[in-house]
Amino acid sequence: MALLTRERRWRSALLDLLDPKAGETILDVGCGTGSLAILMKQREPQANIIGLDPDGEALAIAREKAAVAGVSIEWKRGFAQDAVACGPADKVVSSLVFHQVPLEGKRTGLAAMFAAAAPGGKVFVADYARPTNWIMRQAFRIIQLIDGQTDTQPHVEGFLEAELGKFGGRKVSAGFRLDTPTGTISIFVVPRNEDIMKGLH
């Protein structure tokens, strides 16, 4: 799957967009086995990196990988909706998580990510979004076979763009797009909108 998703390419682009700074707190939602969290800590050792994931086995692997890499990361067990308990964070990121999540979980998870972001913070989402063309739409059918039609179909129909726009208070477009053998992977960077967040409470 790493080859099919061109993982190295989009993850490198995501890391560049995240651009970790000393003293920042960055929360990785759905961190899995910790690859991105470790890369962020290696790029900026003075950043405070938190990895959140519901899978205890994945977190155990993440802890082992971080130990081998010689970096200190705070690992927490929980779903995307639990992100708010890990904040406030200067930057909140998820990568290839939401296309696997049921619709209501997508909504509550994204809401929790924005709630976890500190005032002036940003939310970063790397995932499959609206395909760039017909070929990419056909390619995404591979992912739909693997992860199921129900959870993945909203992404084809522009769910991410619409939902992120709702929280950002404006129309959003991808800051980076990559066509892969499994479809188009897009990266969105959305600043937390204080007026919108106040209206949600």
mmCIF file of C-alpha atoms in Angstrom:
data_model
loop_
_atom_site.group_PDB
_atom_site.id
_atom_site.type_symbol
_atom_site.label_atom_id
_atom_site.label_comp_id
_atom_site.label_asym_id
_atom_site.label_seq_id
_atom_site.Cartn_x
_atom_site.Cartn_y
_atom_site.Cartn_z
ATOM 1 C CA MET A 1 0.000 0.000 0.000
ATOM 2 C CA ALA A 2 2.918 2.369 0.631
ATOM 3 C CA LEU A 3 3.893 2.025 -3.029
ATOM 4 C CA LEU A 4 0.314 2.205 -4.320
ATOM 5 C CA THR A 5 -0.391 5.391 -2.359
ATOM 6 C CA ARG A 6 3.019 6.948 -3.182
ATOM 7 C CA GLU A 7 3.350 7.362 0.565
ATOM 8 C CA ARG A 8 6.855 8.782 0.604
ATOM 9 C CA ARG A 9 5.861 11.595 -1.775
ATOM 10 C CA TRP A 10 2.696 12.804 -0.057
ATOM 11 C CA ARG A 11 4.089 12.334 3.439
ATOM 12 C CA SER A 12 7.111 14.455 2.533
ATOM 13 C CA ALA A 13 4.778 17.162 1.197
ATOM 14 C CA LEU A 14 2.678 16.982 4.376
ATOM 15 C CA LEU A 15 5.781 17.304 6.537
ATOM 16 C CA ASP A 16 6.864 20.380 4.572
ATOM 17 C CA LEU A 17 3.431 21.969 5.003
ATOM 18 C CA LEU A 18 3.383 21.154 8.726
ATOM 19 C CA ASP A 19 6.846 22.713 9.093
ATOM 20 C CA PRO A 20 7.269 21.897 12.819
ATOM 21 C CA LYS A 21 8.744 24.708 14.931
ATOM 22 C CA ALA A 22 10.499 24.630 18.298
ATOM 23 C CA GLY A 23 8.019 24.932 21.147
ATOM 24 C CA GLU A 24 4.970 24.006 19.060
ATOM 25 C CA THR A 25 2.566 21.273 20.114
ATOM 26 C CA ILE A 26 1.461 19.111 17.190
ATOM 27 C CA LEU A 27 -1.233 16.460 17.565
ATOM 28 C CA ASP A 28 -1.258 13.540 15.109
ATOM 29 C CA VAL A 29 -4.795 12.099 15.044
ATOM 30 C CA GLY A 30 -4.949 8.466 13.956
ATOM 31 C CA CYS A 31 -1.163 8.242 14.200
ATOM 32 C CA GLY A 32 -1.088 4.471 13.609
ATOM 33 C CA THR A 33 2.418 3.088 14.069
ATOM 34 C CA GLY A 34 3.857 6.578 14.425
ATOM 35 C CA SER A 35 5.707 7.169 11.151
ATOM 36 C CA LEU A 36 4.601 10.786 10.679
ATOM 37 C CA ALA A 37 4.926 11.657 14.373
ATOM 38 C CA ILE A 38 8.502 10.382 14.393
ATOM 39 C CA LEU A 39 9.364 12.308 11.226
ATOM 40 C CA MET A 40 7.991 15.516 12.779
ATOM 41 C CA LYS A 41 10.054 15.008 15.940
ATOM 42 C CA GLN A 42 13.168 14.249 13.923
ATOM 43 C CA ARG A 43 12.702 17.411 11.863
ATOM 44 C CA GLU A 44 12.211 19.582 14.952
ATOM 45 C CA PRO A 45 13.371 17.918 18.199
ATOM 46 C CA GLN A 46 12.105 20.895 20.245
ATOM 47 C CA ALA A 47 8.508 20.421 19.081
ATOM 48 C CA ASN A 48 6.072 18.638 21.395
ATOM 49 C CA ILE A 49 4.535 15.781 19.400
ATOM 50 C CA ILE A 50 1.454 13.861 20.553
ATOM 51 C CA GLY A 51 0.239 10.728 18.755
ATOM 52 C CA LEU A 52 -3.393 9.642 19.203
ATOM 53 C CA ASP A 53 -4.777 6.302 17.985
ATOM 54 C CA PRO A 54 -7.440 3.814 19.138
ATOM 55 C CA ASP A 55 -5.325 0.744 18.281
ATOM 56 C CA GLY A 56 -3.243 -0.385 21.244
ATOM 57 C CA GLU A 57 -1.128 -2.706 19.105
ATOM 58 C CA ALA A 58 -0.300 0.105 16.666
ATOM 59 C CA LEU A 59 0.695 2.340 19.576
ATOM 60 C CA ALA A 60 2.959 -0.376 20.971
ATOM 61 C CA ILE A 61 4.745 -0.526 17.596
ATOM 62 C CA ALA A 62 4.894 3.291 17.560
ATOM 63 C CA ARG A 63 6.557 3.352 20.990
ATOM 64 C CA GLU A 64 9.101 0.790 19.848
ATOM 65 C CA LYS A 65 9.842 2.700 16.620
ATOM 66 C CA ALA A 66 10.266 5.965 18.559
ATOM 67 C CA ALA A 67 12.642 4.279 20.992
ATOM 68 C CA VAL A 68 14.739 2.929 18.117
ATOM 69 C CA ALA A 69 14.737 6.395 16.516
ATOM 70 C CA GLY A 70 15.768 7.940 19.832
ATOM 71 C CA VAL A 71 12.889 10.424 19.989
ATOM 72 C CA SER A 72 10.436 11.221 22.767
ATOM 73 C CA ILE A 73 6.772 11.382 21.761
ATOM 74 C CA GLU A 74 3.652 11.348 23.911
ATOM 75 C CA TRP A 75 1.367 8.506 22.818
ATOM 76 C CA LYS A 76 -2.321 8.483 23.760
ATOM 77 C CA ARG A 77 -5.050 5.953 23.066
ATOM 78 C CA GLY A 78 -8.307 7.254 21.657
ATOM 79 C CA PHE A 79 -10.393 7.978 18.578
ATOM 80 C CA ALA A 80 -10.441 11.183 16.532
ATOM 81 C CA GLN A 81 -13.381 12.402 18.615
ATOM 82 C CA ASP A 82 -11.071 12.290 21.661
ATOM 83 C CA ALA A 83 -8.664 14.807 20.099
ATOM 84 C CA VAL A 84 -10.028 17.722 22.098
ATOM 85 C CA ALA A 85 -8.750 16.117 25.312
ATOM 86 C CA CYS A 86 -5.219 16.233 23.860
ATOM 87 C CA GLY A 87 -5.279 19.949 23.068
ATOM 88 C CA PRO A 88 -4.755 22.769 22.788
ATOM 89 C CA ALA A 89 -2.309 22.159 19.943
ATOM 90 C CA ASP A 90 -0.761 24.628 17.523
ATOM 91 C CA LYS A 91 -1.277 22.165 14.684
ATOM 92 C CA VAL A 92 -3.585 19.155 14.429
ATOM 93 C CA VAL A 93 -3.033 16.649 11.630
ATOM 94 C CA SER A 94 -4.534 13.434 10.284
ATOM 95 C CA SER A 95 -3.384 11.399 7.299
ATOM 96 C CA LEU A 96 -5.355 8.732 5.419
ATOM 97 C CA VAL A 97 -7.720 8.273 8.347
ATOM 98 C CA PHE A 98 -11.125 9.702 7.544
ATOM 99 C CA HIS A 99 -11.905 7.798 4.337
ATOM 100 C CA GLN A 100 -12.133 4.659 6.513
ATOM 101 C CA VAL A 101 -14.488 6.214 9.082
ATOM 102 C CA PRO A 102 -18.332 6.183 9.043
ATOM 103 C CA LEU A 103 -19.955 9.503 8.120
ATOM 104 C CA GLU A 104 -20.928 10.540 11.641
ATOM 105 C CA GLY A 105 -17.426 9.675 12.844
ATOM 106 C CA LYS A 106 -15.971 11.865 10.101
ATOM 107 C CA ARG A 107 -18.040 14.803 11.325
ATOM 108 C CA THR A 108 -17.343 14.355 15.039
ATOM 109 C CA GLY A 109 -13.658 13.618 14.388
ATOM 110 C CA LEU A 110 -13.085 16.729 12.286
ATOM 111 C CA ALA A 111 -15.029 18.834 14.804
ATOM 112 C CA ALA A 112 -12.806 17.491 17.599
ATOM 113 C CA MET A 113 -9.666 18.307 15.605
ATOM 114 C CA PHE A 114 -10.731 21.945 15.227
ATOM 115 C CA ALA A 115 -11.737 22.056 18.898
ATOM 116 C CA ALA A 116 -8.290 20.702 19.817
ATOM 117 C CA ALA A 117 -6.536 23.417 17.803
ATOM 118 C CA ALA A 118 -5.432 26.426 19.822
ATOM 119 C CA PRO A 119 -6.615 29.916 18.795
ATOM 120 C CA GLY A 120 -4.530 30.778 15.757
ATOM 121 C CA GLY A 121 -3.862 27.081 15.159
ATOM 122 C CA LYS A 122 -4.299 25.056 11.993
ATOM 123 C CA VAL A 123 -5.805 21.720 11.008
ATOM 124 C CA PHE A 124 -4.096 19.591 8.367
ATOM 125 C CA VAL A 125 -5.911 16.731 6.639
ATOM 126 C CA ALA A 126 -4.284 14.433 4.075
ATOM 127 C CA ASP A 127 -6.741 12.011 2.508
ATOM 128 C CA TYR A 128 -8.639 10.973 -0.562
ATOM 129 C CA ALA A 129 -10.946 13.782 -1.647
ATOM 130 C CA ARG A 130 -12.774 14.650 -4.860
ATOM 131 C CA PRO A 131 -10.852 12.916 -7.720
ATOM 132 C CA THR A 132 -9.031 15.192 -10.165
ATOM 133 C CA ASN A 133 -10.318 13.269 -13.209
ATOM 134 C CA TRP A 134 -12.151 10.166 -14.432
ATOM 135 C CA ILE A 135 -9.019 8.008 -14.316
ATOM 136 C CA MET A 136 -8.440 8.876 -10.658
ATOM 137 C CA ARG A 137 -12.094 8.109 -9.923
ATOM 138 C CA GLN A 138 -11.623 4.614 -11.341
ATOM 139 C CA ALA A 139 -8.342 4.179 -9.455
ATOM 140 C CA PHE A 140 -10.091 4.994 -6.164
ATOM 141 C CA ARG A 141 -12.328 1.957 -6.644
ATOM 142 C CA ILE A 142 -9.381 -0.107 -5.315
ATOM 143 C CA ILE A 143 -9.681 1.697 -1.980
ATOM 144 C CA GLN A 144 -13.462 1.331 -2.057
ATOM 145 C CA LEU A 145 -13.080 -2.427 -2.442
ATOM 146 C CA ILE A 146 -10.700 -2.542 0.516
ATOM 147 C CA ASP A 147 -12.402 -0.097 2.893
ATOM 148 C CA GLY A 148 -16.016 -0.372 1.738
ATOM 149 C CA GLN A 149 -18.288 1.765 -0.415
ATOM 150 C CA THR A 150 -20.319 3.313 2.405
ATOM 151 C CA ASP A 151 -17.465 5.026 4.266
ATOM 152 C CA THR A 152 -15.436 6.003 1.202
ATOM 153 C CA GLN A 153 -18.139 7.325 -1.145
ATOM 154 C CA PRO A 154 -18.573 10.698 0.619
ATOM 155 C CA HIS A 155 -14.952 11.519 -0.226
ATOM 156 C CA VAL A 156 -15.627 11.073 -3.942
ATOM 157 C CA GLU A 157 -18.557 13.451 -3.603
ATOM 158 C CA GLY A 158 -16.552 16.254 -1.969
ATOM 159 C CA PHE A 159 -17.351 15.636 1.705
ATOM 160 C CA LEU A 160 -13.926 16.769 2.933
ATOM 161 C CA GLU A 161 -13.967 20.000 0.965
ATOM 162 C CA ALA A 162 -17.463 20.849 2.230
ATOM 163 C CA GLU A 163 -16.893 19.890 5.867
ATOM 164 C CA LEU A 164 -13.517 21.606 6.143
ATOM 165 C CA GLY A 165 -15.007 24.673 4.503
ATOM 166 C CA LYS A 166 -17.725 24.706 7.148
ATOM 167 C CA PHE A 167 -15.186 24.769 9.958
ATOM 168 C CA GLY A 168 -12.833 27.135 8.165
ATOM 169 C CA GLY A 169 -15.599 29.576 7.312
ATOM 170 C CA ARG A 170 -14.687 29.697 3.641
ATOM 171 C CA LYS A 171 -14.305 27.537 0.567
ATOM 172 C CA VAL A 172 -11.231 25.336 0.860
ATOM 173 C CA SER A 173 -9.016 23.827 -1.792
ATOM 174 C CA ALA A 174 -6.138 21.409 -1.506
ATOM 175 C CA GLY A 175 -2.705 22.894 -0.881
ATOM 176 C CA PHE A 176 -1.230 19.767 -2.465
ATOM 177 C CA ARG A 177 -2.623 17.019 -4.686
ATOM 178 C CA LEU A 178 -1.010 13.779 -5.783
ATOM 179 C CA ASP A 179 -2.434 11.319 -8.286
ATOM 180 C CA THR A 180 -1.646 7.747 -7.259
ATOM 181 C CA PRO A 181 -2.608 4.239 -8.464
ATOM 182 C CA THR A 182 -5.307 4.323 -5.752
ATOM 183 C CA GLY A 183 -6.738 7.761 -6.552
ATOM 184 C CA THR A 184 -6.021 11.410 -5.751
ATOM 185 C CA ILE A 185 -4.577 12.173 -2.313
ATOM 186 C CA SER A 186 -5.142 15.787 -1.278
ATOM 187 C CA ILE A 187 -3.710 17.806 1.587
ATOM 188 C CA PHE A 188 -5.826 20.573 3.112
ATOM 189 C CA VAL A 189 -4.546 23.228 5.514
ATOM 190 C CA VAL A 190 -7.359 25.053 7.319
ATOM 191 C CA PRO A 191 -6.806 27.746 9.976
ATOM 192 C CA ARG A 192 -9.069 27.561 13.004
ATOM 193 C CA ASN A 193 -11.804 30.175 12.618
ATOM 194 C CA GLU A 194 -12.668 31.669 16.017
ATOM 195 C CA ASP A 195 -16.037 33.064 14.885
ATOM 196 C CA ILE A 196 -17.101 29.660 13.577
ATOM 197 C CA MET A 197 -15.893 27.870 16.718
ATOM 198 C CA LYS A 198 -17.820 30.274 18.961
ATOM 199 C CA GLY A 199 -20.945 29.651 16.902
ATOM 200 C CA LEU A 200 -20.623 25.892 17.404
ATOM 201 C CA HIS A 201 -20.754 26.150 21.197
#
